[in-house]
Amino acid sequence: MIYLDNSATTAPDEDVLRTFTEASRTYYGNPASLHQAGTRADQLLQNARKQVARLAGDDESEVVFTSGGTESNNLAILGYAKKYRYRGNHIITTEIEHDSVRKACRSLEEDGFEVDWLAVDEQGVISLDELKRKLRPDTILVSIMHVNNEIGSVQPLAQCAQIIRERSRAIFHSDCVQSAGKLALPFPRYADAITLSGHKIHGLKGTGCLLAKPSRLPEAISYGGGQEDGLRSGTVNVAGAAAFAKAFRLATAEPSADHMRNWTAAMHDGLKNEPRLRILSSPDGAPHIFSMAFKGLTGEVAVNYFQENGIYVSTSSACSSKSSRTSHVIEAVGVPEEYRKGAVRISFGRSNSAADAERVIEVTKEFLEMTKKGMKQHDME
């Protein structure tokens, strides 16, 4: 099988698995314990923290280990809102954020915060002019994802940071779950804090972190024993932290993702003239994500056809792929009604090759030809 659902999750690297296994076997002590086993575990934990900060480009950065992207995004959105509410209650984000940001912001609206949602164009990119207009003296937080998980649009974070700093004192947070290991991260030069997830970079599920500048930490949103400097209570997953640091090191050591950009470019060229097919990803988007939609069909039908032909793809984000509702991202970029249910995402990872992209082109054309011949949708379900 050809696995092309790497934006949902990636296969763990063997070195990461070995790190986790060895750390679990050798450093099983509770890092909060005073005895030698606890001290050794804490040393490994602090080494992992230093390594992540160093790889991110700032040794002084704060690393809060979490269970992954959702928890890190929740900590950022809710924690910064809580910490800086004394300055104001205005927050800015975009219409295409992951649900872990969107729903956190919705909950803040119910608590009296005012949230402005930046619109995106057909390519899924925000307007810098709208960001300028929406910033206010009482804006305390701006959260803009780096790469969209469904269509691969890339936001202009450098320009966003300049605008935010010129016009406000707001914290600038970015969800970088999909860009880590593929694009240069906006931290620490542009963003004050970023979210990272282990299993998107050939690490392990249940690992990740919120990375923040020293003076830009949020407040805690959960309570307990005060681990992770009080920001994430609960016994720390030391082996998970070590495995995440390993995965992050391997991801940052990889050469550029230009080879993936060549693959997505080939798919743009090979499929751009196909009738009844709409390409949703921009050629200028992320190098590893290619999204398309079939007219008058559902994405589930296409996913099943691809699977029957030896290829795993997904309909949209993995978190919502089983929902019958149209994706909020598909709605936000203005996909015509007849294409909205037919979105399919192809996402490349470390194990893929140019031949995989060529195979996607072949299977897509076969699928379109088959449906053109009049096979009814229910015959394929």
Coordinates of C-alpha atoms in Angstrom, one line a residue:
M1 CA 0.0 0.0 0.0
I2 CA 1.0 3.6 -0.6
Y3 CA 0.4 5.7 2.5
L4 CA -0.5 9.2 1.6
D5 CA -2.2 10.4 4.8
N6 CA 0.8 11.8 6.6
S7 CA -1.1 15.0 7.6
A8 CA -3.3 12.8 9.7
T9 CA -0.4 10.9 11.2
T10 CA 3.0 9.5 10.3
A11 CA 4.7 6.2 10.8
P12 CA 7.0 6.4 13.8
D13 CA 10.7 6.5 13.0
E14 CA 12.6 3.4 14.3
D15 CA 15.1 5.7 16.2
V16 CA 12.2 7.4 17.9
L17 CA 10.7 4.0 18.9
R18 CA 14.1 2.9 20.3
T19 CA 14.5 6.1 22.3
F20 CA 11.0 5.6 23.8
T21 CA 11.6 2.0 24.6
E22 CA 15.0 2.6 26.2
A23 CA 13.8 5.6 28.2
S24 CA 10.8 3.7 29.4
R25 CA 13.0 0.8 30.5
T26 CA 15.8 2.8 32.1
Y27 CA 14.3 6.1 33.2
Y28 CA 11.0 4.9 34.7
G29 CA 11.3 6.9 37.9
N30 CA 9.0 9.8 38.5
P31 CA 11.0 13.0 37.7
A32 CA 9.4 14.7 40.7
S33 CA 10.7 12.1 43.1
L34 CA 13.8 12.9 45.3
H35 CA 15.5 9.5 45.0
Q36 CA 18.2 8.7 42.4
A37 CA 15.7 7.1 40.0
G38 CA 13.6 10.2 40.0
T39 CA 16.7 12.4 39.6
R40 CA 17.9 10.5 36.6
A41 CA 14.5 10.7 35.0
D42 CA 14.4 14.4 35.6
Q43 CA 17.8 14.8 34.1
L44 CA 16.6 13.1 30.9
L45 CA 13.5 15.3 30.9
Q46 CA 15.5 18.5 31.2
N47 CA 17.9 17.3 28.5
A48 CA 14.9 16.7 26.2
R49 CA 13.6 20.2 27.0
K50 CA 17.0 21.8 26.3
Q51 CA 17.3 19.9 23.0
V52 CA 13.9 21.1 21.8
A53 CA 14.6 24.7 22.7
R54 CA 18.0 24.6 21.0
L55 CA 16.6 23.0 17.8
A56 CA 13.9 25.7 17.7
G57 CA 16.6 28.3 17.7
D58 CA 16.5 29.8 21.2
D59 CA 18.2 28.0 24.1
E60 CA 16.2 30.2 26.6
S61 CA 12.8 29.2 25.2
E62 CA 10.3 27.6 27.5
V63 CA 9.1 24.1 26.5
V64 CA 5.9 22.8 28.0
F65 CA 5.6 19.1 27.1
T66 CA 2.0 18.1 26.4
S67 CA 0.0 15.2 24.8
G68 CA 0.1 16.9 21.4
G69 CA -1.3 19.6 19.2
T70 CA -4.8 19.8 20.7
E71 CA -3.7 20.2 24.3
S72 CA -1.0 22.7 23.3
N73 CA -3.4 24.8 21.3
N74 CA -5.9 24.7 24.2
L75 CA -3.2 25.8 26.6
A76 CA -2.2 28.7 24.4
I77 CA -5.7 30.0 23.6
L78 CA -7.3 29.6 27.0
G79 CA -4.1 30.2 29.0
Y80 CA -3.1 33.5 27.3
A81 CA -6.7 34.7 27.4
K82 CA -6.8 34.0 31.1
K83 CA -3.4 35.7 31.8
Y84 CA -3.9 38.9 29.8
R85 CA -7.6 39.5 30.4
Y86 CA -6.7 42.4 32.6
R87 CA -5.4 44.1 29.4
G88 CA -8.5 43.5 27.3
N89 CA -10.8 40.8 26.0
H90 CA -10.3 40.9 22.2
I91 CA -8.8 38.0 20.3
I92 CA -8.1 37.5 16.6
T93 CA -7.9 34.2 14.8
T94 CA -8.8 32.8 11.3
E95 CA -11.8 31.0 9.9
I96 CA -9.6 27.9 8.9
E97 CA -8.0 27.0 12.2
H98 CA -8.0 23.5 13.6
D99 CA -10.9 22.8 15.9
S100 CA -8.6 22.8 18.9
V101 CA -8.2 26.6 18.3
R102 CA -11.7 27.3 16.9
K103 CA -13.6 25.6 19.7
A104 CA -11.3 27.1 22.4
C105 CA -12.1 30.5 20.9
R106 CA -15.8 29.7 20.8
S107 CA -15.7 28.8 24.5
L108 CA -14.0 32.2 25.2
E109 CA -16.8 33.9 23.3
E110 CA -19.3 32.3 25.7
D111 CA -17.2 33.6 28.6
G112 CA -17.5 37.2 27.3
F113 CA -14.4 37.5 25.1
E114 CA -14.8 39.1 21.7
V115 CA -13.2 37.1 18.9
D116 CA -12.7 38.3 15.3
W117 CA -12.3 35.6 12.7
L118 CA -10.1 36.6 9.7
A119 CA -11.5 35.5 6.4
V120 CA -9.4 33.8 3.7
D121 CA -9.3 34.0 0.0
E122 CA -9.8 31.1 -2.5
Q123 CA -6.3 30.0 -1.8
G124 CA -6.9 29.9 1.9
V125 CA -4.7 32.9 2.8
I126 CA -5.7 35.7 5.1
S127 CA -5.7 39.4 4.2
L128 CA -3.0 41.5 5.9
D129 CA -5.2 44.6 5.5
E130 CA -8.0 42.8 7.4
L131 CA -5.5 42.0 10.2
K132 CA -4.5 45.6 10.4
R133 CA -8.2 46.7 10.6
K134 CA -9.1 44.2 13.2
L135 CA -6.2 44.9 15.6
R136 CA -7.3 47.1 18.6
P137 CA -5.7 48.4 21.7
D138 CA -7.4 45.7 23.7
T139 CA -6.3 42.9 21.5
I140 CA -4.5 40.4 23.8
L141 CA -4.0 37.4 21.5
V142 CA -3.6 36.7 17.8
S143 CA -3.5 33.0 16.7
I144 CA -2.8 32.2 13.1
M145 CA -1.9 28.7 11.9
H146 CA 1.2 28.3 9.8
V147 CA 0.0 25.6 7.4
N148 CA -3.6 24.6 7.0
N149 CA -4.1 20.9 7.6
E150 CA -6.8 20.4 4.9
I151 CA -5.6 22.4 1.9
G152 CA -2.0 23.3 2.7
S153 CA -2.3 27.1 2.5
V154 CA 0.6 28.9 4.1
Q155 CA 0.0 32.1 6.0
P156 CA 2.4 35.1 5.8
L157 CA 3.5 35.0 9.4
A158 CA 6.5 37.3 9.0
Q159 CA 4.3 40.1 7.8
C160 CA 1.6 39.3 10.4
A161 CA 4.2 39.5 13.2
Q162 CA 5.4 43.0 11.9
I163 CA 1.8 44.2 11.9
I164 CA 0.9 42.8 15.3
R165 CA 4.0 44.3 16.9
E166 CA 3.5 47.7 15.3
R167 CA -0.1 48.0 16.3
S168 CA -0.6 46.1 19.6
R169 CA 0.9 44.3 22.6
A170 CA -0.9 41.1 21.7
I171 CA 0.7 37.7 22.1
F172 CA 1.2 36.0 18.6
H173 CA 0.7 32.3 18.7
S174 CA 0.9 29.9 15.7
D175 CA -0.2 26.3 15.3
C176 CA 2.8 24.8 13.5
V177 CA 1.7 21.2 13.7
Q178 CA 1.6 20.8 9.9
S179 CA 4.7 22.9 9.0
A180 CA 7.2 21.4 11.4
G181 CA 9.8 19.5 9.4
K182 CA 8.6 20.9 6.1
L183 CA 9.0 24.7 6.4
A184 CA 11.1 27.0 8.5
L185 CA 9.3 27.6 11.7
P186 CA 8.3 31.2 12.7
F187 CA 9.7 30.8 16.2
P188 CA 11.3 32.7 17.8
R189 CA 11.8 35.4 15.2
Y190 CA 8.1 36.0 14.5
A191 CA 5.8 34.1 16.8
D192 CA 5.8 34.4 20.6
A193 CA 4.6 30.8 20.9
I194 CA 4.1 27.8 18.7
T195 CA 2.4 24.4 18.9
L196 CA 4.1 21.2 17.8
S197 CA 2.9 17.6 17.7
G198 CA 5.1 14.5 17.7
H199 CA 3.1 12.1 15.6
K200 CA 3.0 14.5 12.6
I201 CA 6.8 14.3 12.4
H202 CA 7.3 10.6 12.6
G203 CA 7.2 10.7 16.4
L204 CA 4.7 9.1 18.7
K205 CA 1.0 9.9 19.4
G206 CA 0.5 11.5 22.8
T207 CA 3.6 13.7 22.5
G208 CA 4.1 17.4 21.6
C209 CA 4.8 20.7 23.2
L210 CA 4.0 24.4 23.5
L211 CA 7.1 26.3 22.8
A212 CA 7.2 29.9 24.1
K213 CA 9.5 32.8 24.6
P214 CA 10.6 33.1 28.3
S215 CA 8.4 36.2 28.9
R216 CA 5.5 34.8 27.0
L217 CA 4.1 31.9 29.0
P218 CA 0.4 31.4 29.4
E219 CA -1.4 30.6 32.7
A220 CA -2.3 27.1 33.6
I221 CA -5.7 25.8 32.5
S222 CA -5.6 22.6 34.5
Y223 CA -4.5 22.0 38.1
G224 CA -2.7 19.3 40.1
G225 CA 0.8 18.7 41.3
G226 CA 2.3 21.7 39.5
Q227 CA 4.5 19.8 37.0
E228 CA 5.9 21.6 34.0
D229 CA 6.3 24.7 36.1
G230 CA 2.7 24.6 37.0
L231 CA 1.5 24.8 33.4
R232 CA 0.7 21.1 32.9
S233 CA 0.0 19.2 36.0
G234 CA 0.3 15.4 36.0
T235 CA 3.1 12.9 36.1
V236 CA 5.4 13.8 33.2
N237 CA 5.7 11.3 30.4
V238 CA 9.6 11.4 30.4
A239 CA 9.9 8.7 27.7
G240 CA 7.4 10.6 25.5
A241 CA 9.3 13.8 26.0
A242 CA 12.6 12.1 25.0
A243 CA 11.0 10.5 22.0
F244 CA 9.5 13.9 20.9
A245 CA 12.9 15.5 21.2
K246 CA 14.3 12.7 19.0
A247 CA 11.6 13.1 16.4
F248 CA 12.0 16.9 16.4
R249 CA 15.8 16.5 15.9
L250 CA 15.3 14.1 13.0
A251 CA 12.7 16.4 11.4
T252 CA 14.9 19.5 11.6
A253 CA 17.9 17.6 10.3
E254 CA 16.0 16.6 7.1
P255 CA 16.9 18.3 3.9
S256 CA 14.4 20.8 2.4
A257 CA 11.0 19.5 1.3
D258 CA 11.6 20.7 -2.2
H259 CA 11.3 17.2 -3.5
M260 CA 7.8 17.1 -2.1
R261 CA 7.1 20.4 -3.8
N262 CA 8.1 18.8 -7.1
W263 CA 5.6 16.0 -6.5
T264 CA 2.7 18.3 -5.8
A265 CA 3.7 20.4 -8.8
A266 CA 3.6 17.3 -10.9
M267 CA 0.1 16.6 -9.6
H268 CA -1.0 20.2 -10.4
D269 CA 0.3 19.8 -13.9
G270 CA -1.2 16.3 -14.4
L271 CA -4.6 17.1 -13.1
K272 CA -5.3 20.8 -13.7
N273 CA -7.2 20.2 -17.0
E274 CA -9.4 17.3 -15.8
P275 CA -13.1 18.1 -16.0
R276 CA -15.2 17.5 -12.9
L277 CA -12.1 18.0 -10.8
R278 CA -11.2 21.1 -8.8
I279 CA -7.8 21.5 -7.3
L280 CA -8.1 23.1 -3.9
S281 CA -4.4 23.5 -2.9
S282 CA -2.4 26.4 -4.2
P283 CA 0.8 25.8 -6.1
D284 CA 2.4 28.2 -3.6
G285 CA 1.1 26.2 -0.6
A286 CA 2.8 23.7 1.6
P287 CA 5.0 21.2 -0.3
H288 CA 3.5 18.1 1.2
I289 CA -0.3 18.7 0.9
F290 CA -2.4 18.4 -2.2
S291 CA -6.2 18.7 -1.9
M292 CA -8.7 18.2 -4.7
A293 CA -12.5 17.8 -5.0
F294 CA -14.7 15.7 -7.3
K295 CA -17.8 17.2 -8.7
G296 CA -21.1 15.6 -7.7
L297 CA -19.4 12.8 -5.7
T298 CA -18.5 12.3 -2.1
G299 CA -14.9 12.1 -0.8
E300 CA -15.7 8.7 0.8
V301 CA -16.4 7.2 -2.6
A302 CA -13.0 8.4 -3.9
V303 CA -11.2 7.3 -0.7
N304 CA -12.6 3.8 -1.2
Y305 CA -11.6 3.7 -4.8
F306 CA -8.1 4.8 -4.0
Q307 CA -7.8 2.2 -1.3
E308 CA -9.0 -0.5 -3.7
N309 CA -6.1 0.6 -5.9
G310 CA -3.5 0.4 -3.1
I311 CA -3.5 4.0 -1.9
Y312 CA -4.5 5.5 1.5
V313 CA -5.7 9.0 1.3
S314 CA -8.3 11.0 3.4
T315 CA -11.3 13.1 2.8
S316 CA -10.2 16.2 4.9
S317 CA -8.6 16.5 8.3
A318 CA -8.5 13.1 10.1
C319 CA -10.3 14.6 13.1
S320 CA -13.4 15.4 11.1
S321 CA -13.2 12.9 8.2
K322 CA -16.0 10.8 9.6
S323 CA -18.4 13.7 10.0
S324 CA -21.1 14.3 7.4
R325 CA -20.8 18.0 7.8
T326 CA -19.0 20.1 5.2
S327 CA -15.6 21.1 6.4
H328 CA -15.4 24.7 7.7
V329 CA -12.2 25.1 5.6
I330 CA -14.0 24.0 2.4
E331 CA -16.7 26.5 3.2
A332 CA -14.3 29.3 4.1
V333 CA -12.4 29.1 0.8
G334 CA -15.7 29.2 -1.2
V335 CA -15.6 25.8 -2.9
P336 CA -18.7 25.6 -5.2
E337 CA -21.6 23.6 -3.7
E338 CA -21.3 20.8 -6.3
Y339 CA -17.7 20.0 -5.2
R340 CA -18.1 20.5 -1.4
K341 CA -18.7 16.9 -0.5
G342 CA -16.0 15.5 -2.8
A343 CA -12.8 16.7 -1.1
V344 CA -9.8 14.4 -0.9
R345 CA -6.4 15.2 0.7
I346 CA -3.1 13.6 -0.3
S347 CA -0.2 14.3 2.1
F348 CA 3.3 13.1 1.6
G349 CA 5.8 11.9 4.2
R350 CA 9.3 10.6 4.6
S351 CA 8.6 7.2 2.9
N352 CA 7.0 8.5 -0.3
S353 CA 8.5 9.0 -3.7
A354 CA 7.9 10.7 -7.0
A355 CA 6.4 7.4 -8.2
D356 CA 3.7 7.7 -5.6
A357 CA 2.6 11.1 -7.0
E358 CA 2.5 9.6 -10.5
R359 CA 0.4 6.8 -9.3
V360 CA -2.1 9.2 -7.7
I361 CA -2.4 11.0 -11.0
E362 CA -3.1 7.7 -12.8
V363 CA -5.7 6.5 -10.3
T364 CA -7.4 9.9 -10.2
K365 CA -7.8 9.9 -14.0
E366 CA -9.1 6.3 -13.9
F367 CA -11.6 7.3 -11.2
L368 CA -12.8 10.2 -13.3
E369 CA -13.1 8.1 -16.4
M370 CA -15.0 5.4 -14.5
T371 CA -17.5 7.9 -13.1
K372 CA -17.8 9.6 -16.6
K373 CA -19.0 6.3 -18.0
G374 CA -22.1 6.6 -15.8
M375 CA -21.4 4.3 -12.9
K376 CA -23.8 5.5 -10.3
Q377 CA -22.4 6.5 -7.0
H378 CA -24.3 3.8 -5.0
D379 CA -22.7 1.1 -7.2
M380 CA -19.3 2.1 -5.9
E381 CA -20.2 2.3 -2.2

